[in-house]
Amino acid sequence: ERQMMVPGMGREAQERLEKASVLVVGAGGLGCPVLTTLAEAGVGRIGIMDGDVVERSNLNRQYLYTPSDIGKKKAVCAGAWLKRFRPDIELEAWEERLTRENGKRIVSSFDLVICAVDKVKTRLLINRLAKEAGKPLIDGAIDGHYGTVTAVTGRQDPCLACMNPEGKEPVHISSSLGTTTMIVGALEAQLAVAYLAGQKRKGGSVLSYDGIYGTVEEIPVFKNPSCPICGGDDC
C-alpha cells in the first residue's frame, strides 16, 4: 500500500512488478541489495546465478550471509533468505558461473537482466547475451567510495561494449565498502523497478556515485557505430 502511494506507481504498476521476472547475475556485494530490493518491491519471479561460495572476506558487505554460511554456495544461501522473506516469490537459483552455453537459455527466459559481477569479461558476456536475446540490462560497478550504474534498456542506448570496446580489466583489485555496494546495488534495483513498472527513462547516460561527497552525477555516453555488439542497431 505504501509503495502504491508513490507517484508513478499505483496498482497497475504493482501488478506489472508481480508479473515481471528478473535475472540477477552475481550474489555478492551488489547482488545482495539488488535481490532484497527487488523482493521488497514485489517482483514476482527472481533468478539468482552465482557459482561462488561465501568467504569470510565477503562479510563486510554481503549481508545476506553470516559466518555460519562460510563455504556454502551463495546462490543457495541468498535464495533461502529470499524465500524466508517472501514465501510467495517464484525463485530459481543456479549454483554455477554464467557461460555462453548456459547463459543463452537462461537469459532469454527473463524480462530483464541485472549485472552484479566484478569481472569485465563476465560483464561483457552478459551484455552480449542480453543484446542477442533482446533483453534490457542494468549494470553496476564499485571501487571503494565510488560506483557506476548503467542501464541499457533500449536500442538507442549504448551497450557496455560501446564503453569498453577492448574489454580491459581494471589494473587493480577493486576495494569494497559496504555502504557503497548497498547504495549502488539499490540504484541498480531502482532503475529496474522503474523500468518494469512502466516508468520510461531517457537512456544514453551513466550514473556516477561519489561516496565522499554523497553525490550522483549523470554522465552522457554515446553509441559506438563500430561496436561489434550493437553498432548496427537502429537509433
PDB file of C-alpha atoms in Angstrom:
ATOM      1  CA  GLU A   1       0.000   0.000   0.000  1.00  0.00           C
ATOM      2  CA  ARG A   2       2.793   2.443   0.850  1.00  0.00           C
ATOM      3  CA  GLN A   3       4.572   1.654  -2.404  1.00  0.00           C
ATOM      4  CA  MET A   4       1.431   2.198  -4.468  1.00  0.00           C
ATOM      5  CA  MET A   5       1.175   5.697  -2.948  1.00  0.00           C
ATOM      6  CA  VAL A   6       4.456   6.676  -4.624  1.00  0.00           C
ATOM      7  CA  PRO A   7       3.908   8.955  -7.670  1.00  0.00           C
ATOM      8  CA  GLY A   8       4.221   6.909 -10.838  1.00  0.00           C
ATOM      9  CA  MET A   9       3.466   3.633  -9.099  1.00  0.00           C
ATOM     10  CA  GLY A  10      -0.095   2.654  -8.190  1.00  0.00           C
ATOM     11  CA  ARG A  11      -1.968  -0.634  -8.564  1.00  0.00           C
ATOM     12  CA  GLU A  12      -1.279  -1.072 -12.276  1.00  0.00           C
ATOM     13  CA  ALA A  13       2.455  -0.647 -11.771  1.00  0.00           C
ATOM     14  CA  GLN A  14       2.382  -3.047  -8.825  1.00  0.00           C
ATOM     15  CA  GLU A  15       0.656  -5.658 -10.941  1.00  0.00           C
ATOM     16  CA  ARG A  16       3.349  -5.216 -13.592  1.00  0.00           C
ATOM     17  CA  LEU A  17       6.008  -5.946 -10.987  1.00  0.00           C
ATOM     18  CA  GLU A  18       4.150  -9.024  -9.786  1.00  0.00           C
ATOM     19  CA  LYS A  19       4.169 -10.420 -13.324  1.00  0.00           C
ATOM     20  CA  ALA A  20       7.781  -9.450 -14.031  1.00  0.00           C
ATOM     21  CA  SER A  21      10.888 -11.609 -13.942  1.00  0.00           C
ATOM     22  CA  VAL A  22      14.479 -10.514 -13.274  1.00  0.00           C
ATOM     23  CA  LEU A  23      17.715 -12.473 -13.536  1.00  0.00           C
ATOM     24  CA  VAL A  24      20.443 -11.289 -11.162  1.00  0.00           C
ATOM     25  CA  VAL A  25      23.900 -12.465 -12.158  1.00  0.00           C
ATOM     26  CA  GLY A  26      26.088 -12.216  -9.078  1.00  0.00           C
ATOM     27  CA  ALA A  27      25.008 -12.553  -5.440  1.00  0.00           C
ATOM     28  CA  GLY A  28      27.866 -10.622  -3.873  1.00  0.00           C
ATOM     29  CA  GLY A  29      28.268  -7.047  -2.692  1.00  0.00           C
ATOM     30  CA  LEU A  30      25.975  -5.581  -5.347  1.00  0.00           C
ATOM     31  CA  GLY A  31      23.774  -8.644  -5.702  1.00  0.00           C
ATOM     32  CA  CYS A  32      22.680  -8.621  -2.053  1.00  0.00           C
ATOM     33  CA  PRO A  33      20.990  -5.171  -2.132  1.00  0.00           C
ATOM     34  CA  VAL A  34      19.686  -5.825  -5.654  1.00  0.00           C
ATOM     35  CA  LEU A  35      17.988  -9.062  -4.582  1.00  0.00           C
ATOM     36  CA  THR A  36      16.490  -7.697  -1.380  1.00  0.00           C
ATOM     37  CA  THR A  37      15.199  -4.532  -3.058  1.00  0.00           C
ATOM     38  CA  LEU A  38      13.586  -6.451  -5.918  1.00  0.00           C
ATOM     39  CA  ALA A  39      11.923  -8.788  -3.423  1.00  0.00           C
ATOM     40  CA  GLU A  40      10.715  -5.853  -1.307  1.00  0.00           C
ATOM     41  CA  ALA A  41       9.252  -4.183  -4.392  1.00  0.00           C
ATOM     42  CA  GLY A  42       7.162  -7.253  -5.221  1.00  0.00           C
ATOM     43  CA  VAL A  43       8.880  -8.611  -8.341  1.00  0.00           C
ATOM     44  CA  GLY A  44       7.154 -11.928  -8.944  1.00  0.00           C
ATOM     45  CA  ARG A  45       9.998 -14.079 -10.277  1.00  0.00           C
ATOM     46  CA  ILE A  46      13.675 -13.718  -9.479  1.00  0.00           C
ATOM     47  CA  GLY A  47      16.598 -15.766 -10.757  1.00  0.00           C
ATOM     48  CA  ILE A  48      19.965 -15.902  -8.970  1.00  0.00           C
ATOM     49  CA  MET A  49      23.116 -17.055 -10.738  1.00  0.00           C
ATOM     50  CA  ASP A  50      26.399 -17.312  -8.866  1.00  0.00           C
ATOM     51  CA  GLY A  51      28.966 -20.113  -8.737  1.00  0.00           C
ATOM     52  CA  ASP A  52      30.949 -18.737  -5.768  1.00  0.00           C
ATOM     53  CA  VAL A  53      30.896 -19.805  -2.135  1.00  0.00           C
ATOM     54  CA  VAL A  54      30.689 -17.489   0.858  1.00  0.00           C
ATOM     55  CA  GLU A  55      34.087 -16.397   2.191  1.00  0.00           C
ATOM     56  CA  ARG A  56      34.921 -14.575   5.400  1.00  0.00           C
ATOM     57  CA  SER A  57      36.164 -11.566   3.415  1.00  0.00           C
ATOM     58  CA  ASN A  58      32.656 -11.170   1.935  1.00  0.00           C
ATOM     59  CA  LEU A  59      31.009 -10.404   5.249  1.00  0.00           C
ATOM     60  CA  ASN A  60      31.877  -6.695   5.388  1.00  0.00           C
ATOM     61  CA  ARG A  61      29.311  -6.009   2.661  1.00  0.00           C
ATOM     62  CA  GLN A  62      27.360  -9.143   1.675  1.00  0.00           C
ATOM     63  CA  TYR A  63      24.704  -9.010   4.355  1.00  0.00           C
ATOM     64  CA  LEU A  64      22.612 -11.985   3.218  1.00  0.00           C
ATOM     65  CA  TYR A  65      25.306 -14.234   4.697  1.00  0.00           C
ATOM     66  CA  THR A  66      26.604 -14.963   8.193  1.00  0.00           C
ATOM     67  CA  PRO A  67      29.764 -16.677   9.485  1.00  0.00           C
ATOM     68  CA  SER A  68      27.840 -19.952   9.587  1.00  0.00           C
ATOM     69  CA  ASP A  69      27.395 -19.720   5.784  1.00  0.00           C
ATOM     70  CA  ILE A  70      31.133 -19.702   5.028  1.00  0.00           C
ATOM     71  CA  GLY A  71      31.889 -22.396   2.454  1.00  0.00           C
ATOM     72  CA  LYS A  72      28.278 -22.625   1.271  1.00  0.00           C
ATOM     73  CA  LYS A  73      27.070 -21.625  -2.199  1.00  0.00           C
ATOM     74  CA  LYS A  74      25.975 -18.001  -2.388  1.00  0.00           C
ATOM     75  CA  ALA A  75      23.081 -18.754  -4.753  1.00  0.00           C
ATOM     76  CA  VAL A  76      21.660 -21.286  -2.278  1.00  0.00           C
ATOM     77  CA  CYS A  77      22.057 -19.049   0.781  1.00  0.00           C
ATOM     78  CA  ALA A  78      20.675 -15.963  -0.961  1.00  0.00           C
ATOM     79  CA  GLY A  79      17.761 -17.949  -2.353  1.00  0.00           C
ATOM     80  CA  ALA A  80      16.912 -19.327   1.091  1.00  0.00           C
ATOM     81  CA  TRP A  81      16.913 -15.791   2.538  1.00  0.00           C
ATOM     82  CA  LEU A  82      14.560 -14.529  -0.183  1.00  0.00           C
ATOM     83  CA  LYS A  83      12.146 -17.413   0.356  1.00  0.00           C
ATOM     84  CA  ARG A  84      12.031 -16.691   4.088  1.00  0.00           C
ATOM     85  CA  PHE A  85      11.429 -13.014   3.398  1.00  0.00           C
ATOM     86  CA  ARG A  86       8.932 -13.530   0.556  1.00  0.00           C
ATOM     87  CA  PRO A  87       7.459 -17.064   0.673  1.00  0.00           C
ATOM     88  CA  ASP A  88       5.273 -16.232  -2.338  1.00  0.00           C
ATOM     89  CA  ILE A  89       8.190 -15.399  -4.609  1.00  0.00           C
ATOM     90  CA  GLU A  90       8.950 -17.608  -7.606  1.00  0.00           C
ATOM     91  CA  LEU A  91      12.648 -18.280  -7.208  1.00  0.00           C
ATOM     92  CA  GLU A  92      15.233 -20.013  -9.377  1.00  0.00           C
ATOM     93  CA  ALA A  93      18.880 -20.401  -8.393  1.00  0.00           C
ATOM     94  CA  TRP A  94      21.847 -21.639 -10.395  1.00  0.00           C
ATOM     95  CA  GLU A  95      24.965 -22.662  -8.428  1.00  0.00           C
ATOM     96  CA  GLU A  96      27.219 -22.165 -11.438  1.00  0.00           C
ATOM     97  CA  ARG A  97      29.052 -19.464 -13.317  1.00  0.00           C
ATOM     98  CA  LEU A  98      27.475 -17.876 -16.344  1.00  0.00           C
ATOM     99  CA  THR A  99      28.801 -19.167 -19.664  1.00  0.00           C
ATOM    100  CA  ARG A 100      27.756 -18.648 -23.242  1.00  0.00           C
ATOM    101  CA  GLU A 101      26.310 -22.168 -23.249  1.00  0.00           C
ATOM    102  CA  ASN A 102      24.100 -21.940 -20.157  1.00  0.00           C
ATOM    103  CA  GLY A 103      23.511 -18.187 -20.364  1.00  0.00           C
ATOM    104  CA  LYS A 104      21.750 -18.121 -23.711  1.00  0.00           C
ATOM    105  CA  ARG A 105      18.873 -20.254 -22.455  1.00  0.00           C
ATOM    106  CA  ILE A 106      18.645 -18.679 -19.015  1.00  0.00           C
ATOM    107  CA  VAL A 107      18.833 -15.016 -20.085  1.00  0.00           C
ATOM    108  CA  SER A 108      16.121 -15.461 -22.703  1.00  0.00           C
ATOM    109  CA  SER A 109      13.662 -16.694 -20.051  1.00  0.00           C
ATOM    110  CA  PHE A 110      13.642 -13.433 -18.054  1.00  0.00           C
ATOM    111  CA  ASP A 111      12.231  -9.960 -18.726  1.00  0.00           C
ATOM    112  CA  LEU A 112      15.319  -8.088 -17.524  1.00  0.00           C
ATOM    113  CA  VAL A 113      18.901  -8.869 -16.515  1.00  0.00           C
ATOM    114  CA  ILE A 114      20.875  -7.204 -13.739  1.00  0.00           C
ATOM    115  CA  CYS A 115      24.640  -7.480 -13.816  1.00  0.00           C
ATOM    116  CA  ALA A 116      26.245  -7.553 -10.346  1.00  0.00           C
ATOM    117  CA  VAL A 117      29.643  -9.036 -11.124  1.00  0.00           C
ATOM    118  CA  ASP A 118      33.220  -7.823 -10.733  1.00  0.00           C
ATOM    119  CA  LYS A 119      34.890  -9.126 -13.895  1.00  0.00           C
ATOM    120  CA  VAL A 120      34.772  -7.149 -17.152  1.00  0.00           C
ATOM    121  CA  LYS A 121      34.897 -10.372 -19.185  1.00  0.00           C
ATOM    122  CA  THR A 122      31.747 -11.669 -17.474  1.00  0.00           C
ATOM    123  CA  ARG A 123      30.071  -8.271 -17.742  1.00  0.00           C
ATOM    124  CA  LEU A 124      30.640  -8.164 -21.498  1.00  0.00           C
ATOM    125  CA  LEU A 125      29.384 -11.739 -21.901  1.00  0.00           C
ATOM    126  CA  ILE A 126      26.155 -10.790 -20.105  1.00  0.00           C
ATOM    127  CA  ASN A 127      25.925  -7.710 -22.321  1.00  0.00           C
ATOM    128  CA  ARG A 128      26.248  -9.843 -25.457  1.00  0.00           C
ATOM    129  CA  LEU A 129      23.707 -12.423 -24.281  1.00  0.00           C
ATOM    130  CA  ALA A 130      21.199  -9.724 -23.315  1.00  0.00           C
ATOM    131  CA  LYS A 131      21.593  -7.984 -26.676  1.00  0.00           C
ATOM    132  CA  GLU A 132      21.162 -11.247 -28.584  1.00  0.00           C
ATOM    133  CA  ALA A 133      18.045 -12.089 -26.589  1.00  0.00           C
ATOM    134  CA  GLY A 134      16.639  -8.558 -26.877  1.00  0.00           C
ATOM    135  CA  LYS A 135      16.546  -8.143 -23.088  1.00  0.00           C
ATOM    136  CA  PRO A 136      17.154  -4.900 -21.172  1.00  0.00           C
ATOM    137  CA  LEU A 137      20.271  -4.885 -18.994  1.00  0.00           C
ATOM    138  CA  ILE A 138      21.286  -2.901 -15.928  1.00  0.00           C
ATOM    139  CA  ASP A 139      24.913  -2.975 -14.797  1.00  0.00           C
ATOM    140  CA  GLY A 140      26.654  -1.788 -11.662  1.00  0.00           C
ATOM    141  CA  ALA A 141      30.288  -1.465 -10.623  1.00  0.00           C
ATOM    142  CA  ILE A 142      32.045  -0.228  -7.498  1.00  0.00           C
ATOM    143  CA  ASP A 143      35.506   0.659  -6.258  1.00  0.00           C
ATOM    144  CA  GLY A 144      35.882   1.938  -2.713  1.00  0.00           C
ATOM    145  CA  HIS A 145      33.798   5.087  -2.268  1.00  0.00           C
ATOM    146  CA  TYR A 146      32.793   5.204  -5.932  1.00  0.00           C
ATOM    147  CA  GLY A 147      30.410   3.364  -8.228  1.00  0.00           C
ATOM    148  CA  THR A 148      28.579   3.491 -11.524  1.00  0.00           C
ATOM    149  CA  VAL A 149      25.233   2.263 -12.797  1.00  0.00           C
ATOM    150  CA  THR A 150      24.445   1.843 -16.487  1.00  0.00           C
ATOM    151  CA  ALA A 151      21.053   0.987 -17.999  1.00  0.00           C
ATOM    152  CA  VAL A 152      20.831  -0.484 -21.483  1.00  0.00           C
ATOM    153  CA  THR A 153      17.068  -0.650 -21.872  1.00  0.00           C
ATOM    154  CA  GLY A 154      16.524   0.437 -25.469  1.00  0.00           C
ATOM    155  CA  ARG A 155      18.050   0.000 -28.900  1.00  0.00           C
ATOM    156  CA  GLN A 156      19.228   3.596 -28.833  1.00  0.00           C
ATOM    157  CA  ASP A 157      21.247   3.108 -25.629  1.00  0.00           C
ATOM    158  CA  PRO A 158      24.989   2.471 -25.908  1.00  0.00           C
ATOM    159  CA  CYS A 159      25.768  -1.022 -24.655  1.00  0.00           C
ATOM    160  CA  LEU A 160      28.567  -1.986 -22.280  1.00  0.00           C
ATOM    161  CA  ALA A 161      30.836  -2.924 -25.180  1.00  0.00           C
ATOM    162  CA  CYS A 162      30.459   0.618 -26.568  1.00  0.00           C
ATOM    163  CA  MET A 163      32.003   1.923 -23.370  1.00  0.00           C
ATOM    164  CA  ASN A 164      34.720  -0.711 -23.044  1.00  0.00           C
ATOM    165  CA  PRO A 165      35.360  -1.975 -26.586  1.00  0.00           C
ATOM    166  CA  GLU A 166      38.692  -3.596 -25.692  1.00  0.00           C
ATOM    167  CA  GLY A 167      37.275  -5.393 -22.658  1.00  0.00           C
ATOM    168  CA  LYS A 168      40.077  -4.201 -20.399  1.00  0.00           C
ATOM    169  CA  GLU A 169      40.005  -5.343 -16.762  1.00  0.00           C
ATOM    170  CA  PRO A 170      40.946  -2.825 -14.036  1.00  0.00           C
ATOM    171  CA  VAL A 171      44.655  -2.741 -13.288  1.00  0.00           C
ATOM    172  CA  HIS A 172      43.977  -3.330  -9.579  1.00  0.00           C
ATOM    173  CA  ILE A 173      41.581  -5.319  -7.422  1.00  0.00           C
ATOM    174  CA  SER A 174      38.633  -3.097  -6.550  1.00  0.00           C
ATOM    175  CA  SER A 175      38.235  -2.279  -2.875  1.00  0.00           C
ATOM    176  CA  SER A 176      34.791  -2.834  -1.378  1.00  0.00           C
ATOM    177  CA  LEU A 177      32.964  -0.661   1.135  1.00  0.00           C
ATOM    178  CA  GLY A 178      29.642  -1.941   2.443  1.00  0.00           C
ATOM    179  CA  THR A 179      27.863   1.397   2.188  1.00  0.00           C
ATOM    180  CA  THR A 180      28.959   1.848  -1.436  1.00  0.00           C
ATOM    181  CA  THR A 181      27.764  -1.594  -2.507  1.00  0.00           C
ATOM    182  CA  MET A 182      24.407  -1.026  -0.800  1.00  0.00           C
ATOM    183  CA  ILE A 183      23.851   2.344  -2.497  1.00  0.00           C
ATOM    184  CA  VAL A 184      24.987   1.277  -5.971  1.00  0.00           C
ATOM    185  CA  GLY A 185      23.089  -2.022  -5.766  1.00  0.00           C
ATOM    186  CA  ALA A 186      19.958  -0.159  -4.669  1.00  0.00           C
ATOM    187  CA  LEU A 187      20.369   2.225  -7.615  1.00  0.00           C
ATOM    188  CA  GLU A 188      20.509  -0.774  -9.969  1.00  0.00           C
ATOM    189  CA  ALA A 189      17.313  -2.144  -8.455  1.00  0.00           C
ATOM    190  CA  GLN A 190      15.682   1.306  -8.528  1.00  0.00           C
ATOM    191  CA  LEU A 191      16.201   1.566 -12.287  1.00  0.00           C
ATOM    192  CA  ALA A 192      14.944  -1.989 -12.742  1.00  0.00           C
ATOM    193  CA  VAL A 193      11.776  -1.407 -10.714  1.00  0.00           C
ATOM    194  CA  ALA A 194      11.042   1.857 -12.541  1.00  0.00           C
ATOM    195  CA  TYR A 195      11.521   0.182 -15.928  1.00  0.00           C
ATOM    196  CA  LEU A 196       9.369  -2.836 -15.071  1.00  0.00           C
ATOM    197  CA  ALA A 197       6.659  -0.599 -13.603  1.00  0.00           C
ATOM    198  CA  GLY A 198       6.431   1.227 -16.923  1.00  0.00           C
ATOM    199  CA  GLN A 199       8.275   4.419 -15.972  1.00  0.00           C
ATOM    200  CA  LYS A 200      10.347   5.191 -19.032  1.00  0.00           C
ATOM    201  CA  ARG A 201      13.730   6.849 -18.613  1.00  0.00           C
ATOM    202  CA  LYS A 202      15.877   8.546 -21.203  1.00  0.00           C
ATOM    203  CA  GLY A 203      18.941   6.404 -21.869  1.00  0.00           C
ATOM    204  CA  GLY A 204      22.429   7.294 -23.011  1.00  0.00           C
ATOM    205  CA  SER A 205      23.981   8.068 -19.641  1.00  0.00           C
ATOM    206  CA  VAL A 206      25.877   6.519 -16.746  1.00  0.00           C
ATOM    207  CA  LEU A 207      25.046   7.327 -13.134  1.00  0.00           C
ATOM    208  CA  SER A 208      28.291   8.013 -11.273  1.00  0.00           C
ATOM    209  CA  TYR A 209      28.154   7.812  -7.466  1.00  0.00           C
ATOM    210  CA  ASP A 210      30.711   9.626  -5.306  1.00  0.00           C
ATOM    211  CA  GLY A 211      30.580   8.431  -1.707  1.00  0.00           C
ATOM    212  CA  ILE A 212      32.996  11.089  -0.465  1.00  0.00           C
ATOM    213  CA  TYR A 213      30.615  13.925  -1.377  1.00  0.00           C
ATOM    214  CA  GLY A 214      27.411  11.877  -1.403  1.00  0.00           C
ATOM    215  CA  THR A 215      26.512  12.872  -4.969  1.00  0.00           C
ATOM    216  CA  VAL A 216      25.187  11.122  -8.064  1.00  0.00           C
ATOM    217  CA  GLU A 217      26.144  12.621 -11.414  1.00  0.00           C
ATOM    218  CA  GLU A 218      24.600  11.721 -14.762  1.00  0.00           C
ATOM    219  CA  ILE A 219      27.354  11.382 -17.344  1.00  0.00           C
ATOM    220  CA  PRO A 220      26.364  11.283 -21.062  1.00  0.00           C
ATOM    221  CA  VAL A 221      27.675   8.315 -23.045  1.00  0.00           C
ATOM    222  CA  PHE A 222      27.323   7.669 -26.736  1.00  0.00           C
ATOM    223  CA  LYS A 223      26.753   4.736 -29.013  1.00  0.00           C
ATOM    224  CA  ASN A 224      29.813   3.441 -30.844  1.00  0.00           C
ATOM    225  CA  PRO A 225      28.860   2.936 -34.509  1.00  0.00           C
ATOM    226  CA  SER A 226      31.692   0.397 -34.800  1.00  0.00           C
ATOM    227  CA  CYS A 227      30.592  -1.638 -31.777  1.00  0.00           C
ATOM    228  CA  PRO A 228      30.511  -5.345 -32.736  1.00  0.00           C
ATOM    229  CA  ILE A 229      27.588  -5.924 -30.337  1.00  0.00           C
ATOM    230  CA  CYS A 230      25.169  -3.071 -31.014  1.00  0.00           C
ATOM    231  CA  GLY A 231      26.792  -0.845 -33.669  1.00  0.00           C
ATOM    232  CA  GLY A 232      24.258  -1.903 -36.292  1.00  0.00           C
ATOM    233  CA  ASP A 233      21.188  -1.225 -34.151  1.00  0.00           C
ATOM    234  CA  ASP A 234      18.816   1.480 -35.311  1.00  0.00           C
ATOM    235  CA  CYS A 235      18.990   4.581 -33.121  1.00  0.00           C
TER     236      CYS A 235
END
